[in-house]
Amino acid sequence: MRRNRNISNIIGGGPALDLVSTVERFVYRTPIDRNEELHFEELDQDLLQYALDAEQISENTALHKVLSDLAYIDFYLYLYDDLDWVSEYTDFSEYAITMFKHMNITVPREFNRKSAEGIIEARDLHRDLFLSGLQTFVNSAFAHLWYRKAFLHDFNVRLAEKIAPLLKSDFPCLEQDGRLARAQHFNKWVRDLILNREGGLCHYCSQPVAIPSLPNQTYDIDHMVPIARGGTNDPTNLVLSCSKCNNKKRAKVQSVPDTFAWPERT
């Protein structure tokens, strides 16, 4: 299975930005219609397992899993598998061609067919290729969201809502009621990603903590949503912290809003 170490991947637009908008609506519970509301309810049920899986630090984060589910629904089920939306079958072939181009996949020549039978055959022939290409949008959407820590915090609040009410008697994987075990070790890949995202600055006070280009430094990795509040060890819940802020925060939830600085326009 291909791993999702995708901060180094190309950040694209188009369908990836549509996917970002969809996951925002899921996290903030603002579906655009009844169909999306129903899909969000189904995905919310899966969120419990994704939260439990996040006891272990993995490159395939809970956010990757949610993005993958949403991409499958929006881009495959609604628009590739189901053709009820097309007035002409060439509408579907144009959609498939556009999507393959966004995936950076060579467009299969079968999609140049004009007959309905030929286009349907092309769809069936290249289902697996299309499904594999959806990972391009998942990777790109994740790369957009990795730098939006306020969103990541709110996403992890959704995960914590699943963990906090659980009883250890029902879920033996818990360390205690409503709490996963805290990670005792952070692999180099996750420490490097967090250090570079933060630019060596504390997430909470913005004071220098480390220099990204130097090895063997001492710094704290903190959970935005604390383990004691149902937080997980998912990489999306981890930030760089100085010792002072980490000790001060402890089991309190404290976040920094997304900000964007730009010179005053004249």
Coordinates of C-alpha atoms in Angstrom, one line a residue:
M1 CA 0.0 0.0 0.0
R2 CA 1.3 3.4 -0.9
R3 CA 2.0 5.6 2.0
N4 CA 0.7 9.1 2.3
R5 CA 3.8 11.1 3.0
N6 CA 2.4 13.8 0.9
I7 CA 3.6 17.2 2.1
S8 CA 6.2 17.0 -0.7
N9 CA 3.5 16.3 -3.3
I10 CA 2.4 19.0 -5.7
I11 CA -0.4 21.1 -4.3
G12 CA -3.0 21.3 -7.0
G13 CA -6.3 23.1 -7.6
G14 CA -9.5 22.1 -9.3
P15 CA -11.0 18.9 -7.8
A16 CA -8.6 19.1 -4.8
L17 CA -10.0 22.5 -3.8
D18 CA -13.5 21.1 -4.2
L19 CA -12.5 18.3 -1.8
V20 CA -11.2 20.8 0.7
S21 CA -14.5 22.6 0.6
T22 CA -16.4 19.3 1.1
V23 CA -14.3 18.2 4.1
E24 CA -14.8 21.7 5.7
R25 CA -18.6 21.2 5.4
F26 CA -18.2 17.8 7.0
V27 CA -16.1 19.1 9.9
Y28 CA -18.4 22.1 10.6
R29 CA -21.6 20.2 9.9
T30 CA -22.8 22.4 7.1
P31 CA -24.0 20.0 4.3
I32 CA -25.3 21.7 1.1
D33 CA -28.2 19.4 0.6
R34 CA -30.0 16.4 2.0
N35 CA -27.9 13.9 0.1
E36 CA -24.7 15.3 1.4
E37 CA -26.2 15.3 4.9
L38 CA -26.9 11.6 4.6
H39 CA -23.4 10.9 3.4
F40 CA -22.0 12.9 6.3
E41 CA -24.0 10.9 8.8
E42 CA -22.6 7.7 7.4
L43 CA -19.1 9.1 7.5
D44 CA -19.6 10.2 11.0
Q45 CA -20.2 6.6 12.0
D46 CA -16.9 5.6 10.4
L47 CA -15.1 8.4 12.3
L48 CA -15.1 6.4 15.5
Q49 CA -12.9 3.7 14.0
Y50 CA -10.6 6.3 12.4
A51 CA -10.3 7.9 15.9
L52 CA -9.5 4.6 17.5
D53 CA -6.9 3.8 14.8
A54 CA -5.2 7.1 15.6
E55 CA -3.9 5.6 18.8
Q56 CA -0.9 4.7 16.5
I57 CA 0.9 7.4 14.6
S58 CA 0.5 6.6 10.9
E59 CA 1.3 8.4 7.7
N60 CA -2.3 7.4 6.7
T61 CA -3.9 9.9 9.0
A62 CA -7.6 10.1 10.0
L63 CA -7.8 13.1 7.7
H64 CA -6.5 11.1 4.8
K65 CA -9.2 8.5 5.4
V66 CA -12.0 11.1 5.6
L67 CA -10.7 12.8 2.4
S68 CA -10.6 9.4 0.6
D69 CA -14.1 8.6 1.6
L70 CA -15.4 12.0 0.4
A71 CA -13.4 11.8 -2.9
Y72 CA -14.9 8.3 -3.5
I73 CA -18.4 9.6 -3.0
D74 CA -18.2 12.9 -4.8
F75 CA -16.0 12.1 -7.8
Y76 CA -16.6 8.3 -8.3
L77 CA -20.1 7.3 -7.0
Y78 CA -21.9 10.4 -8.1
L79 CA -20.1 11.3 -11.3
Y80 CA -18.3 8.2 -12.6
D81 CA -20.3 5.2 -11.5
D82 CA -23.7 6.8 -11.8
L83 CA -24.5 8.3 -15.2
D84 CA -28.0 9.5 -14.4
W85 CA -26.7 13.1 -14.4
V86 CA -25.6 13.1 -18.1
S87 CA -27.8 14.3 -20.9
E88 CA -25.4 13.0 -23.5
Y89 CA -22.8 10.2 -22.8
T90 CA -20.2 12.6 -24.2
D91 CA -20.8 14.7 -21.1
F92 CA -19.4 11.8 -19.1
S93 CA -16.4 11.2 -21.3
E94 CA -15.6 14.9 -21.1
Y95 CA -15.7 14.6 -17.3
A96 CA -13.5 11.5 -17.2
I97 CA -11.0 13.2 -19.6
T98 CA -10.8 16.3 -17.4
M99 CA -10.4 14.3 -14.2
F100 CA -7.6 12.1 -15.7
K101 CA -5.8 15.2 -16.7
H102 CA -6.1 16.6 -13.2
M103 CA -4.7 13.3 -11.9
N104 CA -1.7 13.6 -14.3
I105 CA -2.7 10.3 -15.8
T106 CA -2.6 9.7 -19.6
V107 CA -6.2 9.8 -20.8
P108 CA -7.2 6.3 -22.0
R109 CA -7.9 6.5 -25.7
E110 CA -11.2 4.7 -25.2
F111 CA -12.8 7.8 -23.8
N112 CA -12.5 9.4 -27.3
R113 CA -15.3 7.1 -28.5
K114 CA -18.6 8.8 -29.5
S115 CA -21.1 6.0 -29.1
A116 CA -22.9 5.4 -25.8
E117 CA -21.9 1.8 -25.8
G118 CA -18.3 2.7 -26.4
I119 CA -18.2 5.3 -23.7
I120 CA -19.8 2.9 -21.1
E121 CA -17.3 0.2 -22.1
A122 CA -14.5 2.8 -21.5
R123 CA -15.9 3.6 -18.1
D124 CA -16.1 0.0 -17.0
L125 CA -12.6 -0.8 -18.4
H126 CA -10.9 2.0 -16.5
R127 CA -12.7 2.1 -13.2
D128 CA -9.6 0.9 -11.2
L129 CA -7.4 3.5 -12.9
F130 CA -9.9 6.3 -12.1
L131 CA -10.2 5.1 -8.5
S132 CA -6.4 5.0 -8.0
G133 CA -6.1 8.5 -9.4
L134 CA -8.4 9.9 -6.7
Q135 CA -5.4 9.6 -4.3
T136 CA -3.9 12.6 -6.2
F137 CA -6.7 14.8 -5.0
V138 CA -6.6 13.4 -1.5
N139 CA -2.9 14.1 -1.3
S140 CA -3.3 17.6 -2.6
A141 CA -6.2 18.5 -0.3
F142 CA -4.3 17.2 2.7
A143 CA -1.3 19.3 1.7
H144 CA -3.6 22.4 1.7
L145 CA -5.1 21.5 5.0
W146 CA -1.8 20.5 6.8
Y147 CA -0.9 24.2 7.2
R148 CA -4.4 25.2 8.5
K149 CA -4.0 24.4 12.1
A150 CA -7.3 25.9 13.2
F151 CA -9.0 23.5 10.9
L152 CA -6.9 20.6 12.0
H153 CA -7.8 21.5 15.6
D154 CA -11.5 21.5 14.8
F155 CA -11.1 18.2 12.9
N156 CA -9.5 16.7 16.0
V157 CA -12.3 17.9 18.2
R158 CA -14.6 15.8 16.0
L159 CA -12.3 12.8 16.6
A160 CA -12.2 13.5 20.4
E161 CA -16.0 13.6 20.5
K162 CA -15.9 10.0 19.5
I163 CA -13.3 8.9 22.0
A164 CA -14.4 10.9 25.1
P165 CA -17.6 9.0 25.8
L166 CA -16.1 5.5 25.4
L167 CA -15.7 3.0 28.3
K168 CA -12.6 0.8 28.6
S169 CA -14.8 -2.1 29.4
D170 CA -16.3 -1.8 25.9
F171 CA -13.1 -0.8 24.1
P172 CA -10.1 -2.5 25.7
C173 CA -7.7 -0.6 23.4
L174 CA -8.3 2.5 25.6
E175 CA -5.9 3.3 28.3
Q176 CA -8.8 4.3 30.5
D177 CA -12.4 5.5 30.0
G178 CA -12.4 8.2 27.3
R179 CA -8.7 8.2 26.8
L180 CA -6.3 6.6 24.3
A181 CA -2.7 5.9 25.4
R182 CA -0.3 8.7 24.8
A183 CA 2.4 8.1 22.2
Q184 CA 5.7 7.6 23.9
H185 CA 7.8 8.1 20.7
F186 CA 7.5 10.3 17.7
N187 CA 9.2 9.0 14.6
K188 CA 11.6 11.2 12.8
W189 CA 9.4 11.7 9.8
V190 CA 6.5 13.2 11.9
R191 CA 8.9 15.3 14.0
D192 CA 10.5 16.7 10.8
L193 CA 7.2 17.5 9.2
I194 CA 5.9 19.3 12.3
L195 CA 9.2 21.2 12.8
N196 CA 9.2 22.4 9.2
R197 CA 5.6 23.4 9.2
E198 CA 6.0 25.5 12.3
G199 CA 9.3 27.0 11.1
G200 CA 10.8 26.1 14.4
L201 CA 8.4 28.3 16.4
C202 CA 6.2 27.3 19.3
H203 CA 2.6 26.9 18.1
Y204 CA 1.2 28.7 21.1
C205 CA 3.6 31.7 21.8
S206 CA 5.5 31.8 18.5
Q207 CA 8.8 31.9 20.3
P208 CA 11.8 30.1 18.6
V209 CA 12.0 26.5 19.8
A210 CA 14.3 24.9 17.2
I211 CA 16.0 25.4 13.9
P212 CA 14.6 23.1 11.2
S213 CA 17.9 22.6 9.4
L214 CA 19.8 21.4 12.5
P215 CA 19.6 17.7 13.7
N216 CA 19.5 16.4 17.3
Q217 CA 17.6 19.2 18.9
T218 CA 15.4 19.0 22.0
Y219 CA 11.8 20.3 21.8
D220 CA 8.3 19.2 22.8
I221 CA 5.6 17.7 20.5
D222 CA 2.2 18.6 21.9
H223 CA -1.4 17.4 21.3
M224 CA -3.7 20.3 20.3
V225 CA -6.7 18.4 21.6
P226 CA -5.3 16.8 24.8
I227 CA -5.2 13.0 25.3
A228 CA -7.1 13.7 28.5
R229 CA -9.9 15.3 26.5
G230 CA -10.2 12.4 24.0
G231 CA -7.5 13.6 21.7
T232 CA -5.6 11.2 19.5
N233 CA -2.0 10.7 18.4
D234 CA -3.0 11.4 14.8
P235 CA -0.3 13.6 13.2
T236 CA -2.9 16.2 12.4
N237 CA -3.3 16.7 16.2
L238 CA 0.4 17.4 16.8
V239 CA 2.2 20.7 17.1
L240 CA 5.6 22.1 18.1
S241 CA 5.7 23.6 21.6
C242 CA 8.2 25.1 23.9
S243 CA 8.4 23.5 27.3
K244 CA 6.9 26.5 29.1
C245 CA 3.7 26.4 27.0
N246 CA 3.5 22.7 27.0
N247 CA 3.6 22.6 30.8
K248 CA 1.2 25.5 31.1
K249 CA -1.4 23.9 28.7
R250 CA -1.4 20.4 30.1
A251 CA -5.0 19.1 29.6
K252 CA -6.4 22.4 28.5
V253 CA -7.5 23.0 24.9
Q254 CA -5.7 25.9 23.4
S255 CA -5.5 26.7 19.7
V256 CA -4.1 29.4 17.4
P257 CA -6.4 30.7 14.7
D258 CA -5.4 30.6 11.0
T259 CA -3.9 33.9 10.0
F260 CA -2.6 35.4 6.9
A261 CA -0.4 38.5 6.9
W262 CA -0.4 40.8 3.9
P263 CA 0.9 44.4 3.5
E264 CA -1.8 47.1 3.5
R265 CA -3.0 47.8 0.0
T266 CA -2.7 51.4 -1.1

